[in-house]
Amino acid sequence: MLKKLVSTLPKAELHMHIEGSLEPEMMFRLAQRNQIELPYPDVDSIRRAYQFDCLQDFLDLYYQGMSVLQTEQDYHDLAWAYLQKCHEQNVVHTEIFFDPQGHTCRGVTFETVMNGLCAALDKAGNELGITHRLIMCFLRHLEEDDAFSTLEMSEPWRERITGIGLDSSELGHPPSKFKRVFERAADMGFRRVAHAGEEGPPEYVQEALELLKVHRVDHGNRSLESRNLVERLAASRMPMTVCPQSNLRLAVVKDMRDHPIRDMLNAGLNASIHSDDPAYFGGYINENFYALIDAIDLTSNEIMQLVKNGFKSSFLPREDIQRHLAAVDTVMDKIL
Ligand code: ADE
Ligand code: ZN
């Protein structure tokens, strides 16, 4: 019954890297289409390779995987497959991350990426009624200068890109490294989010708040190590986009039964549930909820809270958020 509730509820996804939705079947198909050689003989051996001890293990395969993306059609096909999944899973609004530097560094232009993604997003708006925002992330293992040039490349696309984010290898690359980039982006009117406290210490979350002036913290799990920080995050109702299956697969938690989502809600944190890199971590948004139902007996009330937090933390206008929250209440009444 709880899984039926999850699958029926309208949902907002706020933390999903489009490159992380590249399923092995599509990776293989695009590799053939673009005559790129993959270091795997078949789809099964790609899936078998998805065993990670830490974030970097995953990132190495993630960057290798995205190298099959070359043409507008490839970016369109990637996004369209994800958006169809959204439709199947009742995700009615999605704020998609993409990593421009993961493409421009291979000679694919910013325009190619944007044309492909936008074509699929516009089609999903028209045909499936799914709304979206685009958030371009800077790769934090690269230099500040590289982020600045990427910000410049986004200029012609200002109307299509709502926000900027910060992702990739966290340890050793604190938010402070990108303070000036985020200041410039803020002046340009971009919303701001950053991965922090996934592998990095609570101080990185604090830097994201104070130096990057983020509107949301992506992951934020390690905030729980600092009582002061938790109080501050709770008092400001700072959105935190939590990704349970990612946390398990990247060893942020050892066992799903240890997942801190209930502690986060009980501490007053504004947490919501998302899929991060669904093709790599074993599932899309619904599967992330199912994993918590199975492991920690997530309750209907917690499910409702997490789903509502997702809409409230989105970059949608207030009236749209209210409409989605009312739709959540309608489904809650119908199913329970
Ligand atoms: N890029 C894609 N997924 C990521 C994650 N979970 N952490 C940091 N960078 C990422
Ligand atoms: Zn992420």
Coordinates of C-alpha atoms and ligand atoms in Angstrom, one line a residue:
M1 CA 0.0 0.0 0.0
L2 CA 2.8 2.4 0.8
K3 CA 4.5 1.6 -2.5
K4 CA 1.3 2.3 -4.3
L5 CA 1.1 5.6 -2.5
V6 CA 4.6 6.5 -3.5
S7 CA 4.0 5.6 -7.2
T8 CA 0.7 7.4 -7.3
L9 CA 1.8 10.6 -5.7
P10 CA 2.8 13.5 -8.0
K11 CA 6.5 14.2 -7.3
A12 CA 9.2 16.8 -7.9
E13 CA 12.7 15.6 -8.6
L14 CA 15.4 18.1 -7.7
H15 CA 18.7 16.1 -7.7
M16 CA 19.2 14.1 -10.8
H17 CA 22.3 14.3 -13.1
I18 CA 21.1 13.7 -16.6
E19 CA 24.4 12.0 -17.5
G20 CA 23.7 9.7 -14.6
S21 CA 20.5 8.5 -16.2
L22 CA 22.4 6.9 -19.1
E23 CA 21.4 3.3 -18.9
P24 CA 23.9 0.7 -20.1
E25 CA 21.7 -0.3 -23.0
M26 CA 21.7 3.2 -24.3
M27 CA 25.4 3.6 -23.6
F28 CA 26.0 0.6 -25.8
R29 CA 23.7 1.8 -28.6
L30 CA 25.2 5.3 -28.7
A31 CA 28.7 3.9 -28.6
Q32 CA 27.8 1.9 -31.8
R33 CA 26.1 4.8 -33.4
N34 CA 29.1 7.1 -32.8
Q35 CA 31.8 4.4 -33.4
I36 CA 33.2 4.7 -29.9
E37 CA 34.9 1.7 -28.3
L38 CA 33.8 0.9 -24.8
P39 CA 36.0 -1.2 -22.5
Y40 CA 33.1 -3.7 -22.0
P41 CA 32.0 -6.6 -24.3
D42 CA 28.3 -6.3 -23.4
V43 CA 25.6 -4.6 -21.3
D44 CA 25.8 -7.2 -18.5
S45 CA 29.5 -6.5 -18.0
I46 CA 28.9 -2.8 -17.7
R47 CA 26.3 -3.4 -14.9
R48 CA 28.7 -5.8 -13.2
A49 CA 31.3 -3.0 -13.2
Y50 CA 29.0 -0.7 -11.1
Q51 CA 30.5 -1.6 -7.7
F52 CA 31.9 1.4 -5.9
D53 CA 33.8 1.9 -2.7
C54 CA 33.6 5.7 -2.8
L55 CA 32.4 8.7 -4.9
Q56 CA 35.6 8.7 -7.0
D57 CA 35.2 5.1 -8.1
F58 CA 31.8 6.0 -9.4
L59 CA 32.9 9.3 -11.0
D60 CA 35.6 7.5 -13.0
L61 CA 32.9 5.3 -14.7
Y62 CA 30.5 8.2 -15.0
Y63 CA 32.9 10.3 -17.0
Q64 CA 33.8 7.3 -19.1
G65 CA 30.1 6.5 -19.7
M66 CA 29.2 10.0 -20.8
S67 CA 31.9 10.0 -23.5
V68 CA 29.4 8.2 -25.8
L69 CA 27.3 11.4 -25.9
Q70 CA 28.3 13.3 -29.0
T71 CA 25.4 14.7 -31.1
E72 CA 22.3 16.7 -30.4
Q73 CA 20.3 13.6 -31.1
D74 CA 22.3 11.7 -28.3
Y75 CA 21.4 14.4 -25.7
H76 CA 17.8 14.4 -26.9
D77 CA 17.5 10.6 -26.6
L78 CA 19.2 10.6 -23.2
A79 CA 16.8 13.3 -21.8
W80 CA 13.8 11.8 -23.5
A81 CA 14.4 8.4 -21.9
Y82 CA 14.6 10.0 -18.5
L83 CA 11.5 12.1 -19.1
Q84 CA 9.5 9.0 -20.1
K85 CA 10.6 7.5 -16.8
C86 CA 9.4 10.6 -15.0
H87 CA 6.0 10.1 -16.7
E88 CA 5.8 6.5 -15.6
Q89 CA 6.7 7.4 -12.1
N90 CA 4.5 10.5 -11.7
V91 CA 7.3 12.9 -11.6
V92 CA 5.5 16.1 -12.7
H93 CA 8.4 18.5 -12.3
T94 CA 12.1 17.9 -12.6
E95 CA 15.1 20.2 -12.0
I96 CA 17.8 18.5 -14.0
F97 CA 21.5 18.8 -13.4
F98 CA 24.0 18.7 -16.3
D99 CA 27.7 18.9 -16.4
P100 CA 28.7 21.1 -19.4
Q101 CA 32.5 20.6 -18.7
G102 CA 32.1 16.9 -19.0
H103 CA 31.2 17.5 -22.7
T104 CA 33.0 20.7 -23.7
C105 CA 36.3 19.1 -22.6
R106 CA 35.7 16.4 -25.3
G107 CA 35.0 18.9 -28.0
V108 CA 31.2 18.7 -27.8
T109 CA 29.9 22.3 -27.9
F110 CA 27.7 23.9 -25.2
E111 CA 25.2 24.5 -28.0
T112 CA 25.0 20.8 -29.0
V113 CA 24.3 19.8 -25.4
M114 CA 21.6 22.5 -24.9
N115 CA 19.9 22.0 -28.2
G116 CA 19.5 18.3 -27.5
L117 CA 18.4 18.6 -23.9
C118 CA 16.0 21.5 -24.7
A119 CA 14.3 19.6 -27.6
A120 CA 13.5 16.7 -25.3
L121 CA 12.4 19.0 -22.4
D122 CA 10.1 21.0 -24.6
K123 CA 8.6 17.8 -26.1
A124 CA 8.0 16.5 -22.5
G125 CA 6.3 19.8 -21.6
N126 CA 3.9 19.5 -24.6
E127 CA 3.3 15.8 -24.7
L128 CA 3.6 14.7 -21.1
G129 CA 2.9 17.9 -19.1
I130 CA 6.2 17.7 -17.3
T131 CA 7.7 21.0 -16.2
H132 CA 11.4 21.5 -15.7
R133 CA 14.3 23.7 -14.8
L134 CA 17.9 23.2 -15.9
I135 CA 20.8 23.6 -13.5
M136 CA 24.3 23.5 -14.9
C137 CA 26.9 22.2 -12.5
F138 CA 30.6 23.1 -12.3
L139 CA 33.0 20.2 -11.9
R140 CA 34.8 21.1 -8.6
H141 CA 37.9 19.0 -9.5
L142 CA 38.6 21.5 -12.3
E143 CA 40.0 25.0 -11.8
E144 CA 38.1 28.2 -11.1
D145 CA 39.0 29.6 -14.5
D146 CA 37.4 26.7 -16.2
A147 CA 34.2 27.3 -14.3
F148 CA 34.3 31.0 -15.2
S149 CA 34.6 30.2 -19.0
T150 CA 31.7 27.8 -18.7
L151 CA 29.6 30.5 -17.0
E152 CA 30.5 32.7 -20.0
M153 CA 29.5 30.0 -22.5
S154 CA 26.1 29.9 -20.8
E155 CA 25.3 33.5 -21.5
P156 CA 23.3 33.0 -24.7
W157 CA 21.3 30.3 -22.8
R158 CA 20.5 32.5 -19.9
E159 CA 16.7 32.1 -20.4
R160 CA 16.9 28.4 -20.4
I161 CA 19.2 27.8 -17.4
T162 CA 17.7 28.6 -14.0
G163 CA 20.6 27.7 -11.7
I164 CA 24.1 26.6 -11.2
G165 CA 25.4 23.8 -9.1
L166 CA 28.7 22.2 -7.9
D167 CA 29.5 18.5 -8.2
S168 CA 32.2 15.9 -8.8
S169 CA 35.0 15.0 -6.4
E170 CA 34.2 16.7 -3.1
L171 CA 37.2 15.9 -0.8
G172 CA 40.0 18.4 -1.3
H173 CA 37.7 20.8 -3.4
P174 CA 35.8 22.9 -0.8
P175 CA 33.1 25.3 -1.8
S176 CA 35.5 28.2 -1.1
K177 CA 37.3 27.4 -4.3
F178 CA 34.2 28.6 -6.2
K179 CA 33.2 31.6 -4.1
R180 CA 34.0 34.1 -6.9
V181 CA 32.2 32.1 -9.6
F182 CA 29.1 31.8 -7.5
E183 CA 29.2 35.6 -6.8
R184 CA 29.3 36.3 -10.5
A185 CA 26.5 33.8 -11.2
A186 CA 24.4 35.4 -8.4
D187 CA 24.9 38.8 -10.1
M188 CA 23.7 37.2 -13.4
G189 CA 20.6 36.1 -11.6
F190 CA 21.2 32.4 -11.3
R191 CA 19.8 30.3 -8.4
R192 CA 22.5 28.4 -6.6
V193 CA 22.8 24.8 -5.3
A194 CA 25.9 22.8 -4.3
H195 CA 26.8 19.2 -3.4
A196 CA 28.1 19.4 0.1
G197 CA 28.5 17.0 3.0
E198 CA 28.2 13.9 0.8
E199 CA 31.8 12.8 1.5
G200 CA 33.0 16.2 2.7
P201 CA 32.9 17.4 6.3
P202 CA 30.2 19.6 7.9
E203 CA 32.5 22.6 7.3
Y204 CA 31.9 22.2 3.5
V205 CA 28.2 22.5 4.1
Q206 CA 28.8 25.7 6.2
E207 CA 30.9 27.1 3.3
A208 CA 28.2 26.3 0.8
L209 CA 25.8 28.3 2.9
E210 CA 28.0 31.2 3.8
L211 CA 30.3 31.6 0.7
L212 CA 28.2 30.2 -2.1
K213 CA 24.9 31.5 -0.6
V214 CA 23.1 28.4 -1.9
H215 CA 19.3 28.0 -2.0
R216 CA 19.7 24.2 -1.6
V217 CA 22.3 21.8 -0.3
D218 CA 22.6 18.6 -2.3
H219 CA 23.0 15.5 -0.1
G220 CA 24.2 17.2 3.2
N221 CA 24.3 13.9 5.1
R222 CA 27.4 14.8 7.1
S223 CA 25.7 17.9 8.5
L224 CA 24.4 15.6 11.1
E225 CA 27.9 15.5 12.7
S226 CA 27.5 19.1 13.8
R227 CA 24.7 20.0 16.1
N228 CA 25.1 23.7 15.5
L229 CA 24.9 23.2 11.8
V230 CA 21.8 21.0 12.1
E231 CA 20.1 23.7 14.2
R232 CA 21.0 26.4 11.6
L233 CA 19.8 24.3 8.7
A234 CA 16.6 23.4 10.5
A235 CA 15.9 27.0 11.6
S236 CA 16.3 28.3 8.0
R237 CA 14.4 25.3 6.5
M238 CA 17.3 25.0 4.1
P239 CA 16.3 22.4 1.4
M240 CA 18.4 19.3 1.4
T241 CA 18.2 16.9 -1.5
V242 CA 18.8 13.4 -0.2
C243 CA 19.6 10.4 -2.4
P244 CA 19.3 7.1 -0.5
Q245 CA 20.4 4.6 -3.1
S246 CA 23.3 6.8 -4.1
N247 CA 24.2 7.0 -0.4
L248 CA 24.2 3.2 -0.2
R249 CA 26.1 2.6 -3.4
L250 CA 28.8 5.2 -2.6
A251 CA 29.2 4.0 0.9
V252 CA 27.9 7.2 2.5
V253 CA 25.8 4.8 4.5
K254 CA 26.8 1.2 5.2
D255 CA 23.4 -0.3 5.2
M256 CA 20.0 1.2 4.1
R257 CA 18.8 0.4 7.7
D258 CA 21.3 3.1 8.8
H259 CA 20.0 5.7 6.5
P260 CA 19.6 9.0 8.5
I261 CA 16.5 10.3 6.7
R262 CA 14.2 9.8 9.7
D263 CA 16.7 11.5 12.0
M264 CA 16.9 14.4 9.5
L265 CA 13.1 14.9 9.5
N266 CA 13.0 14.5 13.3
A267 CA 15.7 17.2 13.6
G268 CA 13.4 19.6 11.6
L269 CA 15.5 19.4 8.4
N270 CA 13.8 20.2 5.1
A271 CA 14.9 17.0 3.4
S272 CA 13.4 15.5 0.2
I273 CA 14.2 12.3 -1.8
H274 CA 15.8 12.1 -5.2
S275 CA 17.6 9.6 -7.4
D276 CA 21.0 11.3 -8.2
D277 CA 22.3 9.0 -10.9
P278 CA 19.5 6.5 -11.4
A279 CA 21.2 4.3 -14.1
Y280 CA 24.2 3.7 -11.8
F281 CA 22.6 3.4 -8.4
G282 CA 19.8 0.9 -9.0
G283 CA 16.7 3.1 -9.5
Y284 CA 14.7 6.2 -10.1
I285 CA 12.8 8.2 -7.6
N286 CA 10.2 5.7 -6.7
E287 CA 12.8 2.9 -6.1
N288 CA 14.5 5.3 -3.7
F289 CA 11.3 5.6 -1.7
Y290 CA 10.7 1.8 -1.9
A291 CA 14.2 1.2 -0.5
L292 CA 13.4 3.3 2.5
I293 CA 10.0 1.7 3.0
D294 CA 11.7 -1.8 3.0
A295 CA 14.7 -0.8 5.2
I296 CA 13.3 1.6 7.8
D297 CA 9.5 1.3 7.5
L298 CA 9.1 4.8 6.2
T299 CA 5.5 5.9 7.2
S300 CA 2.8 7.4 5.0
N301 CA 3.2 10.6 6.9
E302 CA 6.9 10.7 6.3
I303 CA 6.3 9.9 2.6
M304 CA 3.9 12.9 2.4
Q305 CA 6.3 15.2 4.2
L306 CA 9.2 14.2 1.9
V307 CA 7.1 14.6 -1.3
K308 CA 5.8 18.0 -0.1
N309 CA 9.3 19.2 0.8
G310 CA 10.3 18.3 -2.8
F311 CA 7.7 20.7 -4.3
K312 CA 8.3 23.4 -1.7
S313 CA 12.1 23.3 -2.3
S314 CA 11.7 23.6 -6.1
F315 CA 12.3 26.8 -8.1
L316 CA 8.6 26.8 -9.3
P317 CA 6.5 29.9 -8.7
R318 CA 4.5 29.9 -5.4
E319 CA 1.1 29.3 -7.2
D320 CA 2.4 26.2 -9.0
I321 CA 3.8 24.8 -5.7
Q322 CA 0.4 25.4 -4.0
R323 CA -1.3 23.6 -6.9
H324 CA 1.0 20.6 -6.6
L325 CA 0.7 20.4 -2.8
A326 CA -3.1 20.3 -3.2
A327 CA -2.7 17.5 -5.7
V328 CA -0.6 15.6 -3.1
D329 CA -3.3 16.0 -0.5
T330 CA -6.0 14.7 -3.0
V331 CA -3.9 11.5 -3.6
M332 CA -3.2 11.1 0.1
D333 CA -7.0 11.2 0.8
K334 CA -7.8 8.8 -2.0
I335 CA -5.2 6.2 -1.3
L336 CA -5.3 6.1 2.6
Ligands
ADE1 N1 28.1 13.8 -10.2 C1 27.1 12.9 -10.4 N2 26.7 12.4 -9.3 C2 27.4 12.9 -8.3 C3 27.4 12.8 -6.9 N3 26.6 11.9 -6.3 N4 28.3 13.5 -6.2 C4 29.1 14.4 -6.8 N5 29.2 14.5 -8.1 C5 28.3 13.8 -8.8
ZN2 ZN 24.4 14.4 -7.2

